[in-house]
C-alpha positions as CSV (number, residue, x, y, z in Angstrom):
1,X,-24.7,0.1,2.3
2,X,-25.1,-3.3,4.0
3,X,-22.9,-5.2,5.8
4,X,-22.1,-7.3,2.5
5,X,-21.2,-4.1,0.8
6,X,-18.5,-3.0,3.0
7,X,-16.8,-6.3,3.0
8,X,-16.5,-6.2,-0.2
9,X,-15.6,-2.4,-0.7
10,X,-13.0,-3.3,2.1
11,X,-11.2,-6.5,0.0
12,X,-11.3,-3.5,-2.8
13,X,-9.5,-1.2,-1.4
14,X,-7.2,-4.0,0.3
15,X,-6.2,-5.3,-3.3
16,X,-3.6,-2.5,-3.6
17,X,-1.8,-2.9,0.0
18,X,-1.7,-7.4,-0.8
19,X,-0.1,-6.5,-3.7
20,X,2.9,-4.0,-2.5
21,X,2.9,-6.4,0.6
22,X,4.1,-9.3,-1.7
23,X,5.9,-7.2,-3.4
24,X,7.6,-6.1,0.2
25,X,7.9,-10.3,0.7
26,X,9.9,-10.6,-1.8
27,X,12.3,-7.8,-1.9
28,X,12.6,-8.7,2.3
29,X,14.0,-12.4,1.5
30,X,14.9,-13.9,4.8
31,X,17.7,-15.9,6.2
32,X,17.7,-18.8,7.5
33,X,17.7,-17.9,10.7
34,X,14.1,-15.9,10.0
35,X,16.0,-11.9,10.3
36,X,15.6,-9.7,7.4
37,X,18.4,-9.0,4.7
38,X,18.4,-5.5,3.3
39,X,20.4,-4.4,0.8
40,X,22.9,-2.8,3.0
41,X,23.4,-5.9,4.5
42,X,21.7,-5.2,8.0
43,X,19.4,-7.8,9.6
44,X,16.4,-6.9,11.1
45,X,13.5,-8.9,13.2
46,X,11.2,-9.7,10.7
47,X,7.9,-9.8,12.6
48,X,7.6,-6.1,14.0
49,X,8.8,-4.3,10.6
50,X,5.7,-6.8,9.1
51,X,3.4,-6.0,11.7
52,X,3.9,-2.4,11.7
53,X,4.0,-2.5,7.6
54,X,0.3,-4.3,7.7
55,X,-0.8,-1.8,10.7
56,X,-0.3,1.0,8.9
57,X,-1.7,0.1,5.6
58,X,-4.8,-0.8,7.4
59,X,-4.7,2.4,9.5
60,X,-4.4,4.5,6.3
61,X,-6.8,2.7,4.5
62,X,-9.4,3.2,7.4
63,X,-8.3,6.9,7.7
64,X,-8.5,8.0,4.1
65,X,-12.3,7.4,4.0
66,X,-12.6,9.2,7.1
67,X,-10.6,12.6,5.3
68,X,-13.1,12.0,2.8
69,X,-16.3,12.1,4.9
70,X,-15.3,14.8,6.8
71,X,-14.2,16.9,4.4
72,X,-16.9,16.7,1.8
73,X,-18.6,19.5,2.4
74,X,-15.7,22.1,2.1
75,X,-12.8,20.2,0.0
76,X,-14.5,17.9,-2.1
77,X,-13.6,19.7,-5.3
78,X,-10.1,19.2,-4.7
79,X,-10.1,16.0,-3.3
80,X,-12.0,14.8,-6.5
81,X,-9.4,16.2,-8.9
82,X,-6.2,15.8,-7.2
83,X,-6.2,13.1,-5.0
84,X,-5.1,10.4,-7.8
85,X,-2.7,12.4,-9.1
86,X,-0.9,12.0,-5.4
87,X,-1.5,8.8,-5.1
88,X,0.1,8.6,-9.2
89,X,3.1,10.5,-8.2
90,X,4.0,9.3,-5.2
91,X,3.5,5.3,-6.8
92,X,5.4,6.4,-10.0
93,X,8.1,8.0,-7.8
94,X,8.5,5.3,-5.6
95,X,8.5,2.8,-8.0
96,X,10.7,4.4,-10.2
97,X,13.4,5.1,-8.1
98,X,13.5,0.9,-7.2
99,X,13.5,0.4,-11.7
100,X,16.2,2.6,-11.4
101,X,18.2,1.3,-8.7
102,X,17.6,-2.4,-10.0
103,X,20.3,-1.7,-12.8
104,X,23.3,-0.3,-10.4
105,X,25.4,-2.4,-8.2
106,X,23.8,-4.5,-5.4
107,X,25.4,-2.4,-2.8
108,X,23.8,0.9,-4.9
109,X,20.0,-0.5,-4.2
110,X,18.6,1.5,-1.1
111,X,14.8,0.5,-1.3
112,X,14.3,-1.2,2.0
113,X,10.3,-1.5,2.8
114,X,11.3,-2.3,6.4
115,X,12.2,1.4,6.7
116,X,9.0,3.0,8.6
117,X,9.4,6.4,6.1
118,X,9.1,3.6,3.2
119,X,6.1,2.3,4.8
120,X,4.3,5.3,5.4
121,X,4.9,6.7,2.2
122,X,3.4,3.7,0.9
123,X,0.2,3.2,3.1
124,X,-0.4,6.8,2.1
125,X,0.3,6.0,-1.7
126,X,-2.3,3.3,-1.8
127,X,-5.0,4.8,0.5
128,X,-5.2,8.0,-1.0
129,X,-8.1,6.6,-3.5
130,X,-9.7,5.4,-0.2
131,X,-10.8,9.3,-0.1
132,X,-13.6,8.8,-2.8
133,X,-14.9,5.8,-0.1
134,X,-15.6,8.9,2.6
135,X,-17.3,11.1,-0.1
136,X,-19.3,8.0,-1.3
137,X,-20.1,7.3,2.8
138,X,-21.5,11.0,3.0
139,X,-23.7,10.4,-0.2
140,X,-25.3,7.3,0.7
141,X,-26.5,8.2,4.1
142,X,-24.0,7.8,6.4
143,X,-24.8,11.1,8.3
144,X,-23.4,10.6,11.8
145,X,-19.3,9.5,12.8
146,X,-21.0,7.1,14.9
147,X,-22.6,5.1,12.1
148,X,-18.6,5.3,9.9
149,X,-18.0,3.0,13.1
150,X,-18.2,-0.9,11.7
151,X,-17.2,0.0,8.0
152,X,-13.9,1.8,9.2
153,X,-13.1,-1.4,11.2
154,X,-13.7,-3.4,8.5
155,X,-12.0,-1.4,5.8
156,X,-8.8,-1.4,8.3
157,X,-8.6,-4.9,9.7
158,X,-9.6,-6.2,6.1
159,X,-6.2,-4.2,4.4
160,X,-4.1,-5.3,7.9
161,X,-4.8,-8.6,7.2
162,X,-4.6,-9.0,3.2
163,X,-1.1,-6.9,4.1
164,X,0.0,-9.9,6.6
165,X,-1.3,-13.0,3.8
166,X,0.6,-10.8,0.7
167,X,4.0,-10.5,2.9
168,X,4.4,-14.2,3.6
169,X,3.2,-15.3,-0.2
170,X,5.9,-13.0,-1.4
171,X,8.4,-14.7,1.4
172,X,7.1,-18.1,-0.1
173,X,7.6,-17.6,-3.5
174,X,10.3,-14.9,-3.5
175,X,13.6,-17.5,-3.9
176,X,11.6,-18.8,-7.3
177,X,10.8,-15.7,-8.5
178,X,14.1,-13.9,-8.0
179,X,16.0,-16.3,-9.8
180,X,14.3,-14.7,-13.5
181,X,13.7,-10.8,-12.3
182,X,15.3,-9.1,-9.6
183,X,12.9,-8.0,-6.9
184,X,13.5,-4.6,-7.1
185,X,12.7,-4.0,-10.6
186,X,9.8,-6.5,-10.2
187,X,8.3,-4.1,-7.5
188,X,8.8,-0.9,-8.7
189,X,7.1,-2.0,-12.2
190,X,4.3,-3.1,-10.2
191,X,4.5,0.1,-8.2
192,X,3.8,2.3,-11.0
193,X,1.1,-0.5,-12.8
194,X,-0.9,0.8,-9.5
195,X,0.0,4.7,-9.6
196,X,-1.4,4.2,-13.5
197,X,-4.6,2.1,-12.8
198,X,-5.3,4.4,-10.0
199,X,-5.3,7.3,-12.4
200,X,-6.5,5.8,-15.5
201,X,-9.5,4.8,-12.8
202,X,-10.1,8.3,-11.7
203,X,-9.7,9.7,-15.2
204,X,-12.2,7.3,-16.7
């Protein structure tokens, strides 16, 4: 793989975090005073819940290929046939319970994506596919950790930084598009589009 290669495996992979990050945008609508709403009505500090939302979907996307590499010689067979069937059920879970929390009362709708156990579940949701990159690394001559170096750094701060530009388009246009759907049910319909690409993807 050249350097072209990566980058563009890296915006890839990235496409998944930009779209739960806009997602996150607009469910997080802001004040005007710039703190975050939830739906129980606490405000929170917008930038380190954003920062640490885009971290970790770049650190999981940068991990997962990792997994893969190193564990293609003993757990490829399972990572192969399971791992989008995670990444499926924790997506359609996720996104579920926000479809069905979008019909209760306001005050009933928990999904927060500021919450760090949202986030992690997920960056882990959306990276799991990223263990096919790690098997594909080992295939294609990548023989030493040494050389996963520049693409893992790429794969990361390319996800990071999609994560950051998909938060603040949500933020932009979250007041216009929250007037025709609420953002709840928006999200967790998108949420589950994922889960089902991934594993029509894998399956196909």
């Amino acid at each position: 793989m050249n350097l072209l290669d990566i980058i563009l495996l890296a915006v890839a992979l990235a496409m998944d975090c930009f779209t739960v990050s806009i997602v996150s945008g607009v469910i997080l609508m802001t004040q005007r005073d710039g703190s975050f709403v939830t739906s129980t009505g606490v405000t929170k500090e917008p930038s380190l819940c954003v920062m640490r939302m885009a971290f970790l979907f770049g650190l999981f996307q940068a991990l997962m290929p990792l997994l893969g590499w190193l564990g293609i010689s003993h757990f490829q067979a399972y990572m192969e046939a399971y791992d989008h069937w995670i990444a499926f059920g924790l997506l359609g879970f996720i996104g579920g319970k926000m479809i069905w929390e979008s019909f209760g009362d306001e005050e009933d709708q928990h999904f927060n994506p500021s919450r760090l156990r949202t986030q992690l579940l997920l960056a882990v949701a959306t990276s799991i596919d990223a263990l096919a990159v790690g098997i594909s690394f080992a295939c294609t001559g990548f023989t030493e950790l040494s050389q996963l170096t520049t693409p893992l750094l790429i794969i990361g701060l390319v996800s990071l930084l999609f994560s950051l530009v998909g938060y603040h388009l949500g933020r932009r246009f979250g007041k216009t598009i929250t007037r025709r759907i609420k953002p709840e049910l928006l999200g967790g319909v998108i949420l589950v589009l994922i889960g089902v690409k991934i594993l029509i993807t894998h399956l196909f």
